[in-house]
């Protein structure tokens, strides 16, 4: 009995050793296979980088958009969105398109005469006088830096606002703004067929607007980065200082560079802001806040969160 058991153990050991040797030989003749996320990769180690989601901060505005931008192609990679395709008022952000439309057919040294219609419209600046003459350059700076409504209306007055706004909407289409509608050159309301209408856009479209302006008219957009400008008529007799409406200019230091921006106010509780900028790594970003009770606080929160997110 003992002999049979001993013989069985010997047979099992021999067979086991043979199996192990066979496995060893077979293993040396096959390629090792890695499984990464259930995908087989032969002779390669795939390392995937985890990108954490952007923090869901509390934005007061009805719409917001923050994206990393390729300034060469105009493509945007969203990081934070809130109602990105909802149509909302944009008020004086419209002046970006007003300025762009103006330079399509005019030279910076072309002159404009201040009209009664321009200085008597909504929210007048009371800095221009009827009959004075200014160059396009001066009017663009006043319109873009201090968001001067009179200057924007002067730009439209040469061909008439109705025709000028038609040109604005055609320019909007050329800049791929499919969610925007414009009714005035200065961004204030108009009454058309007994109905009050206002310029509207979406956070996504506003981001598209400023990004494409940088690509197609960088010198024009650069005007919006000035903290102030001196505005003079052609005689040099009438001069005033136009100060920026952007309260976040001080944020852009220590490696952050402002490429362009614009504020807007529909009502005191409905304010807007768009900024295009680069960070310390020279990566470009666009940030939009629309219809907010405090556009600057909202934007500052987005910018500070972005800074922490990129650390």
PDB file of C-alpha atoms in Angstrom:
ATOM      1  CA  UNK A   1       0.000   0.000   0.000  1.00  0.00           C
ATOM      2  CA  UNK A   2       2.784   2.412   0.959  1.00  0.00           C
ATOM      3  CA  UNK A   3       4.630   1.561  -2.253  1.00  0.00           C
ATOM      4  CA  UNK A   4       1.601   2.509  -4.359  1.00  0.00           C
ATOM      5  CA  UNK A   5       1.203   5.848  -2.602  1.00  0.00           C
ATOM      6  CA  UNK A   6       4.914   6.620  -2.972  1.00  0.00           C
ATOM      7  CA  UNK A   7       4.787   5.735  -6.663  1.00  0.00           C
ATOM      8  CA  UNK A   8       1.768   8.029  -7.149  1.00  0.00           C
ATOM      9  CA  UNK A   9       3.525  10.953  -5.507  1.00  0.00           C
ATOM     10  CA  UNK A  10       6.548  10.442  -7.744  1.00  0.00           C
ATOM     11  CA  UNK A  11       4.395  10.387 -10.867  1.00  0.00           C
ATOM     12  CA  UNK A  12       2.564  13.573  -9.785  1.00  0.00           C
ATOM     13  CA  UNK A  13       5.856  15.374  -9.089  1.00  0.00           C
ATOM     14  CA  UNK A  14       7.301  14.420 -12.450  1.00  0.00           C
ATOM     15  CA  UNK A  15       4.178  15.540 -14.265  1.00  0.00           C
ATOM     16  CA  UNK A  16       4.076  18.800 -12.266  1.00  0.00           C
ATOM     17  CA  UNK A  17       7.683  19.611 -13.053  1.00  0.00           C
ATOM     18  CA  UNK A  18       7.028  18.913 -16.705  1.00  0.00           C
ATOM     19  CA  UNK A  19       4.055  21.220 -16.761  1.00  0.00           C
ATOM     20  CA  UNK A  20       6.037  24.018 -15.118  1.00  0.00           C
ATOM     21  CA  UNK A  21       8.872  23.547 -17.612  1.00  0.00           C
ATOM     22  CA  UNK A  22       6.432  23.596 -20.471  1.00  0.00           C
ATOM     23  CA  UNK A  23       4.885  26.817 -19.181  1.00  0.00           C
ATOM     24  CA  UNK A  24       8.326  28.353 -18.798  1.00  0.00           C
ATOM     25  CA  UNK A  25       9.359  27.445 -22.332  1.00  0.00           C
ATOM     26  CA  UNK A  26       6.058  28.700 -23.750  1.00  0.00           C
ATOM     27  CA  UNK A  27       6.332  31.955 -21.854  1.00  0.00           C
ATOM     28  CA  UNK A  28       9.747  32.691 -23.336  1.00  0.00           C
ATOM     29  CA  UNK A  29       8.307  32.395 -26.841  1.00  0.00           C
ATOM     30  CA  UNK A  30       5.341  34.814 -26.496  1.00  0.00           C
ATOM     31  CA  UNK A  31       5.167  38.599 -26.206  1.00  0.00           C
ATOM     32  CA  UNK A  32       4.103  40.003 -22.838  1.00  0.00           C
ATOM     33  CA  UNK A  33       0.759  41.795 -22.885  1.00  0.00           C
ATOM     34  CA  UNK A  34      -0.275  44.720 -20.693  1.00  0.00           C
ATOM     35  CA  UNK A  35      -3.890  45.593 -20.015  1.00  0.00           C
ATOM     36  CA  UNK A  36      -4.540  49.263 -19.423  1.00  0.00           C
ATOM     37  CA  UNK A  37      -8.149  50.349 -19.074  1.00  0.00           C
ATOM     38  CA  UNK A  38      -9.179  47.034 -20.691  1.00  0.00           C
ATOM     39  CA  UNK A  39      -7.146  47.819 -23.821  1.00  0.00           C
ATOM     40  CA  UNK A  40      -4.315  45.378 -24.691  1.00  0.00           C
ATOM     41  CA  UNK A  41      -1.050  47.045 -25.628  1.00  0.00           C
ATOM     42  CA  UNK A  42       1.873  44.864 -26.797  1.00  0.00           C
ATOM     43  CA  UNK A  43       5.368  45.755 -25.552  1.00  0.00           C
ATOM     44  CA  UNK A  44       4.315  49.248 -24.477  1.00  0.00           C
ATOM     45  CA  UNK A  45       3.461  51.048 -21.284  1.00  0.00           C
ATOM     46  CA  UNK A  46       0.666  53.542 -21.700  1.00  0.00           C
ATOM     47  CA  UNK A  47       0.612  56.360 -19.165  1.00  0.00           C
ATOM     48  CA  UNK A  48      -2.589  58.372 -19.030  1.00  0.00           C
ATOM     49  CA  UNK A  49      -2.615  61.829 -17.412  1.00  0.00           C
ATOM     50  CA  UNK A  50      -5.600  62.600 -15.241  1.00  0.00           C
ATOM     51  CA  UNK A  51      -6.957  66.118 -15.669  1.00  0.00           C
ATOM     52  CA  UNK A  52      -9.026  67.188 -12.662  1.00  0.00           C
ATOM     53  CA  UNK A  53     -12.310  68.972 -13.354  1.00  0.00           C
ATOM     54  CA  UNK A  54     -12.414  72.739 -12.980  1.00  0.00           C
ATOM     55  CA  UNK A  55     -14.008  73.687  -9.628  1.00  0.00           C
ATOM     56  CA  UNK A  56     -17.712  74.501  -9.848  1.00  0.00           C
ATOM     57  CA  UNK A  57     -17.563  78.018  -8.472  1.00  0.00           C
ATOM     58  CA  UNK A  58     -20.673  80.050  -7.716  1.00  0.00           C
ATOM     59  CA  UNK A  59     -21.118  82.708 -10.409  1.00  0.00           C
ATOM     60  CA  UNK A  60     -23.770  85.395  -9.927  1.00  0.00           C
ATOM     61  CA  UNK A  61     -24.146  86.024 -13.648  1.00  0.00           C
ATOM     62  CA  UNK A  62     -26.730  84.180 -15.678  1.00  0.00           C
ATOM     63  CA  UNK A  63     -24.075  83.138 -18.167  1.00  0.00           C
ATOM     64  CA  UNK A  64     -20.339  82.451 -17.992  1.00  0.00           C
ATOM     65  CA  UNK A  65     -17.637  80.835 -20.083  1.00  0.00           C
ATOM     66  CA  UNK A  66     -13.963  80.123 -19.443  1.00  0.00           C
ATOM     67  CA  UNK A  67     -11.825  78.323 -21.983  1.00  0.00           C
ATOM     68  CA  UNK A  68      -8.255  77.711 -23.023  1.00  0.00           C
ATOM     69  CA  UNK A  69      -7.711  79.160 -26.494  1.00  0.00           C
ATOM     70  CA  UNK A  70      -5.512  78.357 -29.456  1.00  0.00           C
ATOM     71  CA  UNK A  71      -4.878  81.851 -30.794  1.00  0.00           C
ATOM     72  CA  UNK A  72      -3.687  80.480 -34.134  1.00  0.00           C
ATOM     73  CA  UNK A  73      -6.758  78.424 -35.000  1.00  0.00           C
ATOM     74  CA  UNK A  74      -9.308  80.034 -32.690  1.00  0.00           C
ATOM     75  CA  UNK A  75     -10.304  76.682 -31.183  1.00  0.00           C
ATOM     76  CA  UNK A  76     -11.450  76.748 -27.556  1.00  0.00           C
ATOM     77  CA  UNK A  77     -11.274  74.075 -24.846  1.00  0.00           C
ATOM     78  CA  UNK A  78     -13.927  74.911 -22.227  1.00  0.00           C
ATOM     79  CA  UNK A  79     -12.994  74.708 -18.544  1.00  0.00           C
ATOM     80  CA  UNK A  80     -16.085  76.290 -16.982  1.00  0.00           C
ATOM     81  CA  UNK A  81     -19.469  76.953 -18.562  1.00  0.00           C
ATOM     82  CA  UNK A  82     -22.792  78.277 -17.353  1.00  0.00           C
ATOM     83  CA  UNK A  83     -25.581  78.621 -19.900  1.00  0.00           C
ATOM     84  CA  UNK A  84     -22.949  79.014 -22.608  1.00  0.00           C
ATOM     85  CA  UNK A  85     -25.537  79.070 -25.413  1.00  0.00           C
ATOM     86  CA  UNK A  86     -28.235  81.152 -23.708  1.00  0.00           C
ATOM     87  CA  UNK A  87     -28.924  84.476 -25.415  1.00  0.00           C
ATOM     88  CA  UNK A  88     -28.345  87.337 -22.999  1.00  0.00           C
ATOM     89  CA  UNK A  89     -27.876  91.126 -23.275  1.00  0.00           C
ATOM     90  CA  UNK A  90     -24.308  92.299 -23.897  1.00  0.00           C
ATOM     91  CA  UNK A  91     -24.721  96.118 -23.996  1.00  0.00           C
ATOM     92  CA  UNK A  92     -21.376  97.846 -24.647  1.00  0.00           C
ATOM     93  CA  UNK A  93     -19.517  94.634 -25.415  1.00  0.00           C
ATOM     94  CA  UNK A  94     -21.177  95.329 -28.776  1.00  0.00           C
ATOM     95  CA  UNK A  95     -18.658  98.130 -29.296  1.00  0.00           C
ATOM     96  CA  UNK A  96     -16.018  95.510 -30.099  1.00  0.00           C
ATOM     97  CA  UNK A  97     -18.003  94.640 -33.210  1.00  0.00           C
ATOM     98  CA  UNK A  98     -18.828  98.316 -33.868  1.00  0.00           C
ATOM     99  CA  UNK A  99     -15.122  99.109 -33.968  1.00  0.00           C
ATOM    100  CA  UNK A 100     -14.327  96.109 -36.145  1.00  0.00           C
ATOM    101  CA  UNK A 101     -17.102  97.033 -38.603  1.00  0.00           C
ATOM    102  CA  UNK A 102     -15.788 100.609 -38.807  1.00  0.00           C
ATOM    103  CA  UNK A 103     -12.271  99.663 -39.861  1.00  0.00           C
ATOM    104  CA  UNK A 104     -13.531  97.483 -42.706  1.00  0.00           C
ATOM    105  CA  UNK A 105     -14.225 100.498 -44.919  1.00  0.00           C
ATOM    106  CA  UNK A 106     -12.371 103.373 -43.252  1.00  0.00           C
ATOM    107  CA  UNK A 107      -8.793 104.411 -42.483  1.00  0.00           C
ATOM    108  CA  UNK A 108      -7.702 105.469 -39.015  1.00  0.00           C
ATOM    109  CA  UNK A 109      -7.018 109.020 -40.201  1.00  0.00           C
ATOM    110  CA  UNK A 110     -10.445 109.459 -41.811  1.00  0.00           C
ATOM    111  CA  UNK A 111     -12.465 112.194 -40.108  1.00  0.00           C
ATOM    112  CA  UNK A 112     -15.968 112.276 -38.633  1.00  0.00           C
ATOM    113  CA  UNK A 113     -18.082 115.276 -37.671  1.00  0.00           C
ATOM    114  CA  UNK A 114     -19.997 115.090 -34.399  1.00  0.00           C
ATOM    115  CA  UNK A 115     -23.752 115.128 -35.103  1.00  0.00           C
ATOM    116  CA  UNK A 116     -26.679 116.168 -32.938  1.00  0.00           C
ATOM    117  CA  UNK A 117     -28.047 112.624 -33.111  1.00  0.00           C
ATOM    118  CA  UNK A 118     -24.785 111.192 -31.752  1.00  0.00           C
ATOM    119  CA  UNK A 119     -24.634 113.399 -28.642  1.00  0.00           C
ATOM    120  CA  UNK A 120     -28.346 113.267 -27.814  1.00  0.00           C
ATOM    121  CA  UNK A 121     -28.715 109.478 -27.672  1.00  0.00           C
ATOM    122  CA  UNK A 122     -28.971 107.252 -24.571  1.00  0.00           C
ATOM    123  CA  UNK A 123     -26.346 107.658 -21.847  1.00  0.00           C
ATOM    124  CA  UNK A 124     -24.453 110.577 -23.471  1.00  0.00           C
ATOM    125  CA  UNK A 125     -20.919 111.342 -22.318  1.00  0.00           C
ATOM    126  CA  UNK A 126     -21.245 115.140 -22.730  1.00  0.00           C
ATOM    127  CA  UNK A 127     -17.614 115.218 -23.870  1.00  0.00           C
ATOM    128  CA  UNK A 128     -18.260 115.923 -27.562  1.00  0.00           C
ATOM    129  CA  UNK A 129     -19.780 119.020 -29.140  1.00  0.00           C
ATOM    130  CA  UNK A 130     -21.798 119.163 -32.342  1.00  0.00           C
ATOM    131  CA  UNK A 131     -19.669 120.200 -35.302  1.00  0.00           C
ATOM    132  CA  UNK A 132     -16.302 119.181 -33.866  1.00  0.00           C
ATOM    133  CA  UNK A 133     -14.218 116.847 -36.022  1.00  0.00           C
ATOM    134  CA  UNK A 134     -12.331 113.762 -34.858  1.00  0.00           C
ATOM    135  CA  UNK A 135     -10.375 111.025 -36.606  1.00  0.00           C
ATOM    136  CA  UNK A 136     -11.522 107.431 -36.633  1.00  0.00           C
ATOM    137  CA  UNK A 137      -8.569 106.587 -34.372  1.00  0.00           C
ATOM    138  CA  UNK A 138      -9.758 108.991 -31.658  1.00  0.00           C
ATOM    139  CA  UNK A 139     -13.344 107.785 -31.824  1.00  0.00           C
ATOM    140  CA  UNK A 140     -12.299 104.133 -31.650  1.00  0.00           C
ATOM    141  CA  UNK A 141     -10.187 104.817 -28.559  1.00  0.00           C
ATOM    142  CA  UNK A 142     -12.991 106.706 -26.811  1.00  0.00           C
ATOM    143  CA  UNK A 143     -15.486 103.985 -27.684  1.00  0.00           C
ATOM    144  CA  UNK A 144     -13.314 101.055 -26.611  1.00  0.00           C
ATOM    145  CA  UNK A 145     -11.461 102.440 -23.587  1.00  0.00           C
ATOM    146  CA  UNK A 146     -14.148 104.382 -21.710  1.00  0.00           C
ATOM    147  CA  UNK A 147     -17.068 102.809 -23.609  1.00  0.00           C
ATOM    148  CA  UNK A 148     -18.192 106.210 -24.889  1.00  0.00           C
ATOM    149  CA  UNK A 149     -21.667 105.918 -26.427  1.00  0.00           C
ATOM    150  CA  UNK A 150     -21.421 109.197 -28.352  1.00  0.00           C
ATOM    151  CA  UNK A 151     -18.270 108.002 -30.124  1.00  0.00           C
ATOM    152  CA  UNK A 152     -19.915 104.726 -31.121  1.00  0.00           C
ATOM    153  CA  UNK A 153     -22.926 106.558 -32.514  1.00  0.00           C
ATOM    154  CA  UNK A 154     -20.681 108.894 -34.510  1.00  0.00           C
ATOM    155  CA  UNK A 155     -19.111 105.849 -36.162  1.00  0.00           C
ATOM    156  CA  UNK A 156     -22.555 104.704 -37.279  1.00  0.00           C
ATOM    157  CA  UNK A 157     -23.853 108.129 -38.292  1.00  0.00           C
ATOM    158  CA  UNK A 158     -21.876 108.399 -41.532  1.00  0.00           C
ATOM    159  CA  UNK A 159     -23.962 105.731 -43.284  1.00  0.00           C
ATOM    160  CA  UNK A 160     -26.909 105.835 -40.873  1.00  0.00           C
ATOM    161  CA  UNK A 161     -27.335 103.479 -37.930  1.00  0.00           C
ATOM    162  CA  UNK A 162     -29.780 101.159 -39.699  1.00  0.00           C
ATOM    163  CA  UNK A 163     -27.342 100.417 -42.508  1.00  0.00           C
ATOM    164  CA  UNK A 164     -24.395 100.338 -40.117  1.00  0.00           C
ATOM    165  CA  UNK A 165     -26.130  97.721 -37.951  1.00  0.00           C
ATOM    166  CA  UNK A 166     -26.785  95.633 -41.058  1.00  0.00           C
ATOM    167  CA  UNK A 167     -23.044  95.755 -41.677  1.00  0.00           C
ATOM    168  CA  UNK A 168     -22.448  94.746 -38.057  1.00  0.00           C
ATOM    169  CA  UNK A 169     -24.608  91.671 -38.442  1.00  0.00           C
ATOM    170  CA  UNK A 170     -22.800  90.713 -41.636  1.00  0.00           C
ATOM    171  CA  UNK A 171     -19.483  91.136 -39.831  1.00  0.00           C
ATOM    172  CA  UNK A 172     -20.831  88.961 -37.015  1.00  0.00           C
ATOM    173  CA  UNK A 173     -21.563  86.186 -39.491  1.00  0.00           C
ATOM    174  CA  UNK A 174     -18.055  86.479 -40.923  1.00  0.00           C
ATOM    175  CA  UNK A 175     -16.664  86.085 -37.395  1.00  0.00           C
ATOM    176  CA  UNK A 176     -18.753  82.906 -36.850  1.00  0.00           C
ATOM    177  CA  UNK A 177     -21.148  84.494 -34.342  1.00  0.00           C
ATOM    178  CA  UNK A 178     -24.204  82.380 -35.049  1.00  0.00           C
ATOM    179  CA  UNK A 179     -25.962  83.147 -31.730  1.00  0.00           C
ATOM    180  CA  UNK A 180     -25.770  86.954 -31.788  1.00  0.00           C
ATOM    181  CA  UNK A 181     -28.150  89.720 -32.903  1.00  0.00           C
ATOM    182  CA  UNK A 182     -27.339  93.432 -33.142  1.00  0.00           C
ATOM    183  CA  UNK A 183     -29.751  96.374 -33.289  1.00  0.00           C
ATOM    184  CA  UNK A 184     -27.588  99.339 -32.228  1.00  0.00           C
ATOM    185  CA  UNK A 185     -24.017 100.527 -32.633  1.00  0.00           C
ATOM    186  CA  UNK A 186     -23.578 101.688 -29.033  1.00  0.00           C
ATOM    187  CA  UNK A 187     -25.192  98.664 -27.358  1.00  0.00           C
ATOM    188  CA  UNK A 188     -28.165 100.548 -25.903  1.00  0.00           C
ATOM    189  CA  UNK A 189     -31.799  99.620 -26.551  1.00  0.00           C
ATOM    190  CA  UNK A 190     -33.707 100.599 -29.660  1.00  0.00           C
ATOM    191  CA  UNK A 191     -37.425 100.662 -30.435  1.00  0.00           C
ATOM    192  CA  UNK A 192     -38.268  98.841 -33.642  1.00  0.00           C
ATOM    193  CA  UNK A 193     -41.895  98.422 -34.684  1.00  0.00           C
ATOM    194  CA  UNK A 194     -43.056  99.615 -31.256  1.00  0.00           C
ATOM    195  CA  UNK A 195     -40.955  96.982 -29.531  1.00  0.00           C
ATOM    196  CA  UNK A 196     -37.860  97.528 -27.403  1.00  0.00           C
ATOM    197  CA  UNK A 197     -34.953  95.409 -28.607  1.00  0.00           C
ATOM    198  CA  UNK A 198     -31.361  95.091 -27.451  1.00  0.00           C
ATOM    199  CA  UNK A 199     -28.164  93.507 -28.674  1.00  0.00           C
ATOM    200  CA  UNK A 200     -27.880  89.930 -27.473  1.00  0.00           C
ATOM    201  CA  UNK A 201     -25.339  87.168 -27.639  1.00  0.00           C
ATOM    202  CA  UNK A 202     -24.239  84.078 -25.725  1.00  0.00           C
ATOM    203  CA  UNK A 203     -21.199  83.485 -23.509  1.00  0.00           C
ATOM    204  CA  UNK A 204     -19.803  81.182 -26.201  1.00  0.00           C
ATOM    205  CA  UNK A 205     -20.338  83.720 -28.993  1.00  0.00           C
ATOM    206  CA  UNK A 206     -18.782  86.567 -26.999  1.00  0.00           C
ATOM    207  CA  UNK A 207     -15.716  84.393 -26.427  1.00  0.00           C
ATOM    208  CA  UNK A 208     -15.674  83.679 -30.158  1.00  0.00           C
ATOM    209  CA  UNK A 209     -15.949  87.399 -30.922  1.00  0.00           C
ATOM    210  CA  UNK A 210     -12.952  88.544 -28.910  1.00  0.00           C
ATOM    211  CA  UNK A 211     -10.851  85.556 -29.961  1.00  0.00           C
ATOM    212  CA  UNK A 212     -11.466  86.208 -33.643  1.00  0.00           C
ATOM    213  CA  UNK A 213     -10.845  89.928 -33.212  1.00  0.00           C
ATOM    214  CA  UNK A 214      -7.428  89.084 -31.810  1.00  0.00           C
ATOM    215  CA  UNK A 215      -6.742  86.847 -34.796  1.00  0.00           C
ATOM    216  CA  UNK A 216      -7.967  89.315 -37.446  1.00  0.00           C
ATOM    217  CA  UNK A 217      -7.462  92.755 -35.851  1.00  0.00           C
ATOM    218  CA  UNK A 218      -4.979  92.476 -32.949  1.00  0.00           C
ATOM    219  CA  UNK A 219      -3.998  96.154 -33.088  1.00  0.00           C
ATOM    220  CA  UNK A 220      -7.630  97.180 -32.725  1.00  0.00           C
ATOM    221  CA  UNK A 221      -8.162  94.877 -29.759  1.00  0.00           C
ATOM    222  CA  UNK A 222      -4.953  96.142 -28.138  1.00  0.00           C
ATOM    223  CA  UNK A 223      -6.650  99.534 -27.680  1.00  0.00           C
ATOM    224  CA  UNK A 224      -8.818  97.953 -24.976  1.00  0.00           C
ATOM    225  CA  UNK A 225      -5.744  97.171 -22.855  1.00  0.00           C
ATOM    226  CA  UNK A 226      -4.899 100.842 -22.289  1.00  0.00           C
ATOM    227  CA  UNK A 227      -5.658 102.220 -18.807  1.00  0.00           C
ATOM    228  CA  UNK A 228      -6.393 105.645 -20.318  1.00  0.00           C
ATOM    229  CA  UNK A 229      -6.039 107.638 -23.547  1.00  0.00           C
ATOM    230  CA  UNK A 230      -6.012 111.307 -24.503  1.00  0.00           C
ATOM    231  CA  UNK A 231      -8.807 112.127 -26.961  1.00  0.00           C
ATOM    232  CA  UNK A 232      -8.309 115.216 -29.130  1.00  0.00           C
ATOM    233  CA  UNK A 233     -10.223 116.770 -32.005  1.00  0.00           C
ATOM    234  CA  UNK A 234      -8.355 117.516 -35.255  1.00  0.00           C
ATOM    235  CA  UNK A 235      -7.575 121.088 -34.164  1.00  0.00           C
ATOM    236  CA  UNK A 236      -5.989 119.979 -30.904  1.00  0.00           C
ATOM    237  CA  UNK A 237      -8.127 122.536 -29.067  1.00  0.00           C
ATOM    238  CA  UNK A 238     -10.589 120.152 -27.435  1.00  0.00           C
ATOM    239  CA  UNK A 239      -8.944 117.394 -25.382  1.00  0.00           C
ATOM    240  CA  UNK A 240     -10.192 115.051 -22.687  1.00  0.00           C
ATOM    241  CA  UNK A 241      -8.886 111.948 -20.926  1.00  0.00           C
ATOM    242  CA  UNK A 242     -10.754 108.679 -21.362  1.00  0.00           C
ATOM    243  CA  UNK A 243     -10.205 106.185 -18.527  1.00  0.00           C
ATOM    244  CA  UNK A 244     -10.786 102.461 -18.848  1.00  0.00           C
ATOM    245  CA  UNK A 245     -13.980 100.912 -17.512  1.00  0.00           C
ATOM    246  CA  UNK A 246     -12.121  97.667 -16.719  1.00  0.00           C
ATOM    247  CA  UNK A 247     -11.574  97.483 -12.944  1.00  0.00           C
ATOM    248  CA  UNK A 248      -9.455  94.326 -13.199  1.00  0.00           C
ATOM    249  CA  UNK A 249      -6.474  95.870 -14.999  1.00  0.00           C
ATOM    250  CA  UNK A 250      -4.304  95.361 -11.910  1.00  0.00           C
ATOM    251  CA  UNK A 251      -4.784  91.590 -12.102  1.00  0.00           C
ATOM    252  CA  UNK A 252      -2.682  91.454 -15.243  1.00  0.00           C
ATOM    253  CA  UNK A 253       0.833  91.552 -13.861  1.00  0.00           C
ATOM    254  CA  UNK A 254       3.410  89.029 -12.667  1.00  0.00           C
ATOM    255  CA  UNK A 255       3.293  87.099 -15.903  1.00  0.00           C
ATOM    256  CA  UNK A 256      -0.359  87.560 -16.833  1.00  0.00           C
ATOM    257  CA  UNK A 257      -0.902  89.632 -19.977  1.00  0.00           C
ATOM    258  CA  UNK A 258      -4.183  91.183 -21.063  1.00  0.00           C
ATOM    259  CA  UNK A 259      -4.742  90.855 -24.819  1.00  0.00           C
ATOM    260  CA  UNK A 260      -8.136  92.531 -24.877  1.00  0.00           C
ATOM    261  CA  UNK A 261     -11.363  93.047 -23.008  1.00  0.00           C
ATOM    262  CA  UNK A 262     -14.628  94.961 -22.819  1.00  0.00           C
ATOM    263  CA  UNK A 263     -17.237  95.829 -20.220  1.00  0.00           C
ATOM    264  CA  UNK A 264     -20.949  96.352 -20.676  1.00  0.00           C
ATOM    265  CA  UNK A 265     -23.896  97.553 -18.595  1.00  0.00           C
ATOM    266  CA  UNK A 266     -27.511  96.940 -19.566  1.00  0.00           C
ATOM    267  CA  UNK A 267     -28.945  97.912 -16.182  1.00  0.00           C
ATOM    268  CA  UNK A 268     -27.240  98.474 -12.861  1.00  0.00           C
ATOM    269  CA  UNK A 269     -28.033  94.876 -11.948  1.00  0.00           C
ATOM    270  CA  UNK A 270     -27.128  93.512 -15.377  1.00  0.00           C
ATOM    271  CA  UNK A 271     -23.449  93.898 -16.154  1.00  0.00           C
ATOM    272  CA  UNK A 272     -21.082  92.070 -18.480  1.00  0.00           C
ATOM    273  CA  UNK A 273     -17.376  91.495 -19.048  1.00  0.00           C
ATOM    274  CA  UNK A 274     -15.123  89.624 -21.476  1.00  0.00           C
ATOM    275  CA  UNK A 275     -11.335  89.210 -21.190  1.00  0.00           C
ATOM    276  CA  UNK A 276      -8.721  87.561 -23.391  1.00  0.00           C
ATOM    277  CA  UNK A 277      -5.329  86.981 -21.764  1.00  0.00           C
ATOM    278  CA  UNK A 278      -2.258  84.784 -21.399  1.00  0.00           C
ATOM    279  CA  UNK A 279      -0.831  83.301 -18.196  1.00  0.00           C
ATOM    280  CA  UNK A 280       2.749  82.873 -17.016  1.00  0.00           C
ATOM    281  CA  UNK A 281       3.178  79.871 -19.305  1.00  0.00           C
ATOM    282  CA  UNK A 282       1.927  81.992 -22.214  1.00  0.00           C
ATOM    283  CA  UNK A 283      -1.163  79.805 -22.528  1.00  0.00           C
ATOM    284  CA  UNK A 284      -4.140  81.850 -23.728  1.00  0.00           C
ATOM    285  CA  UNK A 285      -7.576  81.962 -22.098  1.00  0.00           C
ATOM    286  CA  UNK A 286     -10.875  83.693 -22.700  1.00  0.00           C
ATOM    287  CA  UNK A 287     -13.339  84.465 -19.902  1.00  0.00           C
ATOM    288  CA  UNK A 288     -16.890  85.789 -20.188  1.00  0.00           C
ATOM    289  CA  UNK A 289     -19.478  86.872 -17.606  1.00  0.00           C
ATOM    290  CA  UNK A 290     -22.918  88.017 -18.777  1.00  0.00           C
ATOM    291  CA  UNK A 291     -25.934  89.476 -16.998  1.00  0.00           C
ATOM    292  CA  UNK A 292     -24.407  89.699 -13.524  1.00  0.00           C
ATOM    293  CA  UNK A 293     -25.141  91.958 -10.569  1.00  0.00           C
ATOM    294  CA  UNK A 294     -21.346  92.132 -10.075  1.00  0.00           C
ATOM    295  CA  UNK A 295     -19.435  91.286 -13.229  1.00  0.00           C
ATOM    296  CA  UNK A 296     -16.037  92.164 -11.739  1.00  0.00           C
ATOM    297  CA  UNK A 297     -16.452  89.951  -8.665  1.00  0.00           C
ATOM    298  CA  UNK A 298     -17.596  87.079 -10.855  1.00  0.00           C
ATOM    299  CA  UNK A 299     -14.662  87.516 -13.213  1.00  0.00           C
ATOM    300  CA  UNK A 300     -12.156  87.860 -10.375  1.00  0.00           C
ATOM    301  CA  UNK A 301     -13.434  84.600  -8.919  1.00  0.00           C
ATOM    302  CA  UNK A 302     -12.939  82.854 -12.254  1.00  0.00           C
ATOM    303  CA  UNK A 303      -9.438  84.279 -12.681  1.00  0.00           C
ATOM    304  CA  UNK A 304      -8.315  83.401  -9.153  1.00  0.00           C
ATOM    305  CA  UNK A 305      -9.739  79.891  -9.463  1.00  0.00           C
ATOM    306  CA  UNK A 306      -7.949  79.444 -12.786  1.00  0.00           C
ATOM    307  CA  UNK A 307      -4.662  80.511 -11.171  1.00  0.00           C
ATOM    308  CA  UNK A 308      -5.062  77.942  -8.391  1.00  0.00           C
ATOM    309  CA  UNK A 309      -6.217  75.301 -10.849  1.00  0.00           C
ATOM    310  CA  UNK A 310      -3.053  75.698 -12.948  1.00  0.00           C
ATOM    311  CA  UNK A 311      -0.646  75.495 -10.005  1.00  0.00           C
TER     312      UNK A 311
END
